[in-house]
Amino acid sequence: MKVIVDQNKCVASGQCVLSAPEVFDQREEDGIVVLLTETPPEHLADDVRQATALCPARVIWVEEQEQKE
Amino acid sequence: MNTISAPGTDAPSAEVSDYPMPRATGCPFDPPPALYMRQAQAPVSRVRLWDGSTPWLATRYEDMRTLLADPRISSDSTRPHYPHQGPGPKERRTQSRAFIAMDDPEHARLRRMATAAFSIKHVEALRPTIQKIVDGLIDTMLAGPRPVDLVQAFALPVPSLVICELLGVPYADHDFFQSNSKTLINRDTTREQARAATQRLIDYLDGTIGDKLAHPADDLLSTLAERVRAGELSRHEAADTGMLLLIAGHETTANMIALGTLALLQHPDQLAQLRESGDPQLVASAVEELLRYLTIVHSGRRRVALEDIEIGGQTIRANDIGNRDPADFPDPDRLDIGRNARHHVAFGFGVHQCLGQPLARVEPQVVYSTLYRRIPTLQLPVDLDGIPFRHDALVYGVYELPITW
């Protein structure tokens, strides 16, 4: 899976860090999302999907492997 | 005001009843029966507010999330059809909006100046401080007479001490800001009372910002003062932000602690599970479930539609009965601390979702994992119907909670 985030629209709720701390972090100066890895390992996929579902600003997207060209 | 058609729901036939509606006698934890009925039969329908206006009310979980994340709806409290909660709350939102009642880009600009202090990492770093505060207050309670009012002795001081530390406000002033906050979050507060309380709090925060300009410290108000000095923030904006965080920082968590304790005492099996398990995962899950089950911000989220949205509405309220939607939470009226309730909307949804939510999670986590373990025989010395519930407050809870052990 490939993860994409939009820092411009992030509201720093922290929901993604709580869901998948191995994949998401927050900037020190304003809590805005930082992507630690674009392609997280399979065992973190559910956590990442939860982060996507819970993000209140809807700025996290996941491209599933099946959709690869 | 336009007459609004609502494809999919037969809005005109739904009775326009007064909002908010009363809860059922003997069911202090459940939303009003009239809201369950709407959720099942007329999930987006009109209600009548205190000023005679008749905005739309959304009651289903998915509708709420969709609406609250829609960029065509506005949080700007100065817009003509904004559904205010009462004359007092309207006055407050006119005098001191803060970013909670603004739209982007202003909202984002101001919110981002306050977010660093509430990041997961920063709040986790506060956990030992919160634990010390909680333990200290329990020591004092145990050494004192019983019964004791848990609200005054514990539930209010915990978040108040924490937010004072985080903002850099002297806790010695707590009587002052707690009594003014109480006025502002009461639905029946008059315009005059709200204007005076708002002014007192703004003056107080403005004075504190002034102190921080002269003597910066390691706290959030000093960070805001630094922005003022740099010309990035006006002094008034800084005071508005400080006031928002000060009020939001203690009124909400205080009620999660007191009402949460009462709910657990009414569900002894759940309380025993929580007390006997040392599992931080279960504690975290219990906090999410109580956030969902109690939904203390009980009078809904208010928005104005800037253009026609699906239902064609103009003014929209989304009520947090979404947290009791059986489509998203099986058996929604059951308190089950083991369920996965992380997707609740107790913190709202969309770009305005609660800024302080990491803190609003960690504080009750520390409390729920400590209070019942340290006072295992904690109990109510009165009947449930002897407890004064905060039906008239914008944040639900209890005014007093006598406990003994």
PDB file of C-alpha atoms in Angstrom, chain A residues 6-20 25-32 50-58, chain B residues 62 65-66 69 107 111-112 115-116 118-122 227 288 340 342-344 347-355 357-358 361:
ATOM      1  CA  ASP A   6      -1.792  16.620   2.483  1.00  0.00           C
ATOM      2  CA  GLN A   7       0.025  18.732   5.078  1.00  0.00           C
ATOM      3  CA  ASN A   8      -1.667  21.938   3.914  1.00  0.00           C
ATOM      4  CA  LYS A   9      -5.097  20.780   5.010  1.00  0.00           C
ATOM      5  CA  CYS A  10      -4.039  18.826   8.117  1.00  0.00           C
ATOM      6  CA  VAL A  11      -5.619  20.084  11.374  1.00  0.00           C
ATOM      7  CA  ALA A  12      -3.237  18.312  13.775  1.00  0.00           C
ATOM      8  CA  SER A  13      -5.880  16.238  15.544  1.00  0.00           C
ATOM      9  CA  GLY A  14      -3.321  13.479  16.191  1.00  0.00           C
ATOM     10  CA  GLN A  15      -5.771  10.728  15.169  1.00  0.00           C
ATOM     11  CA  CYS A  16      -3.274   9.207  12.695  1.00  0.00           C
ATOM     12  CA  VAL A  17      -0.441   9.049  15.237  1.00  0.00           C
ATOM     13  CA  LEU A  18      -2.735   7.276  17.707  1.00  0.00           C
ATOM     14  CA  SER A  19      -3.794   4.811  15.005  1.00  0.00           C
ATOM     15  CA  ALA A  20      -0.426   4.070  13.384  1.00  0.00           C
ATOM     16  CA  ASP A  25       4.291  11.564  13.250  1.00  0.00           C
ATOM     17  CA  GLN A  26       3.653  15.263  13.931  1.00  0.00           C
ATOM     18  CA  ARG A  27       5.839  18.302  13.220  1.00  0.00           C
ATOM     19  CA  GLU A  28       7.377  19.697  16.373  1.00  0.00           C
ATOM     20  CA  GLU A  29       6.394  23.318  15.636  1.00  0.00           C
ATOM     21  CA  ASP A  30       2.695  22.870  14.875  1.00  0.00           C
ATOM     22  CA  GLY A  31       1.635  19.226  15.166  1.00  0.00           C
ATOM     23  CA  ILE A  32       1.042  18.876  11.412  1.00  0.00           C
ATOM     24  CA  GLN A  50      -8.072   3.263  10.511  1.00  0.00           C
ATOM     25  CA  ALA A  51      -6.017   6.474  10.372  1.00  0.00           C
ATOM     26  CA  THR A  52      -7.528   7.231   6.961  1.00  0.00           C
ATOM     27  CA  ALA A  53     -11.048   6.654   8.245  1.00  0.00           C
ATOM     28  CA  LEU A  54     -10.574   8.693  11.420  1.00  0.00           C
ATOM     29  CA  CYS A  55      -8.732  11.699   9.959  1.00  0.00           C
ATOM     30  CA  PRO A  56     -11.202  14.551  10.508  1.00  0.00           C
ATOM     31  CA  ALA A  57      -9.734  16.705   7.741  1.00  0.00           C
ATOM     32  CA  ARG A  58      -9.654  13.757   5.318  1.00  0.00           C
TER      33      ARG A  58
ATOM     34  CA  GLU B  62     -22.755   9.083   8.572  1.00  0.00           C
ATOM     35  CA  ARG B  65     -19.574  13.059   9.389  1.00  0.00           C
ATOM     36  CA  THR B  66     -20.419  13.931   5.808  1.00  0.00           C
ATOM     37  CA  ALA B  69     -16.402  17.488   6.612  1.00  0.00           C
ATOM     38  CA  HIS B 107      -9.399  29.257  11.301  1.00  0.00           C
ATOM     39  CA  ARG B 111      -5.536  27.014  15.134  1.00  0.00           C
ATOM     40  CA  ARG B 112      -2.030  26.166  13.966  1.00  0.00           C
ATOM     41  CA  THR B 115      -1.589  22.925  17.977  1.00  0.00           C
ATOM     42  CA  ALA B 116       2.019  22.176  18.964  1.00  0.00           C
ATOM     43  CA  PHE B 118      -1.484  19.372  22.025  1.00  0.00           C
ATOM     44  CA  SER B 119       0.501  16.981  19.838  1.00  0.00           C
ATOM     45  CA  ILE B 120       0.469  13.333  20.919  1.00  0.00           C
ATOM     46  CA  LYS B 121       4.131  13.559  21.982  1.00  0.00           C
ATOM     47  CA  HIS B 122       3.687  16.717  24.067  1.00  0.00           C
ATOM     48  CA  ARG B 227       3.513  35.667  17.972  1.00  0.00           C
ATOM     49  CA  GLU B 288     -13.230   6.041  23.891  1.00  0.00           C
ATOM     50  CA  ASN B 340     -13.926  -0.449  19.588  1.00  0.00           C
ATOM     51  CA  ARG B 342     -12.563   4.978  18.309  1.00  0.00           C
ATOM     52  CA  HIS B 343     -14.678   6.253  15.405  1.00  0.00           C
ATOM     53  CA  HIS B 344     -17.102   8.120  17.714  1.00  0.00           C
ATOM     54  CA  PHE B 347     -14.849  15.379  19.404  1.00  0.00           C
ATOM     55  CA  GLY B 348     -16.826  16.360  16.322  1.00  0.00           C
ATOM     56  CA  PHE B 349     -15.538  15.822  12.797  1.00  0.00           C
ATOM     57  CA  GLY B 350     -14.110  17.903   9.993  1.00  0.00           C
ATOM     58  CA  VAL B 351     -11.478  20.606  10.332  1.00  0.00           C
ATOM     59  CA  HIS B 352     -12.912  21.789  13.655  1.00  0.00           C
ATOM     60  CA  GLN B 353     -12.492  18.457  15.404  1.00  0.00           C
ATOM     61  CA  CYS B 354     -11.337  19.026  18.987  1.00  0.00           C
ATOM     62  CA  LEU B 355      -7.860  20.488  19.137  1.00  0.00           C
ATOM     63  CA  GLN B 357      -8.347  15.672  22.086  1.00  0.00           C
ATOM     64  CA  PRO B 358      -4.983  14.080  22.954  1.00  0.00           C
ATOM     65  CA  ARG B 361      -7.913  11.297  26.214  1.00  0.00           C
TER      66      ARG B 361
END
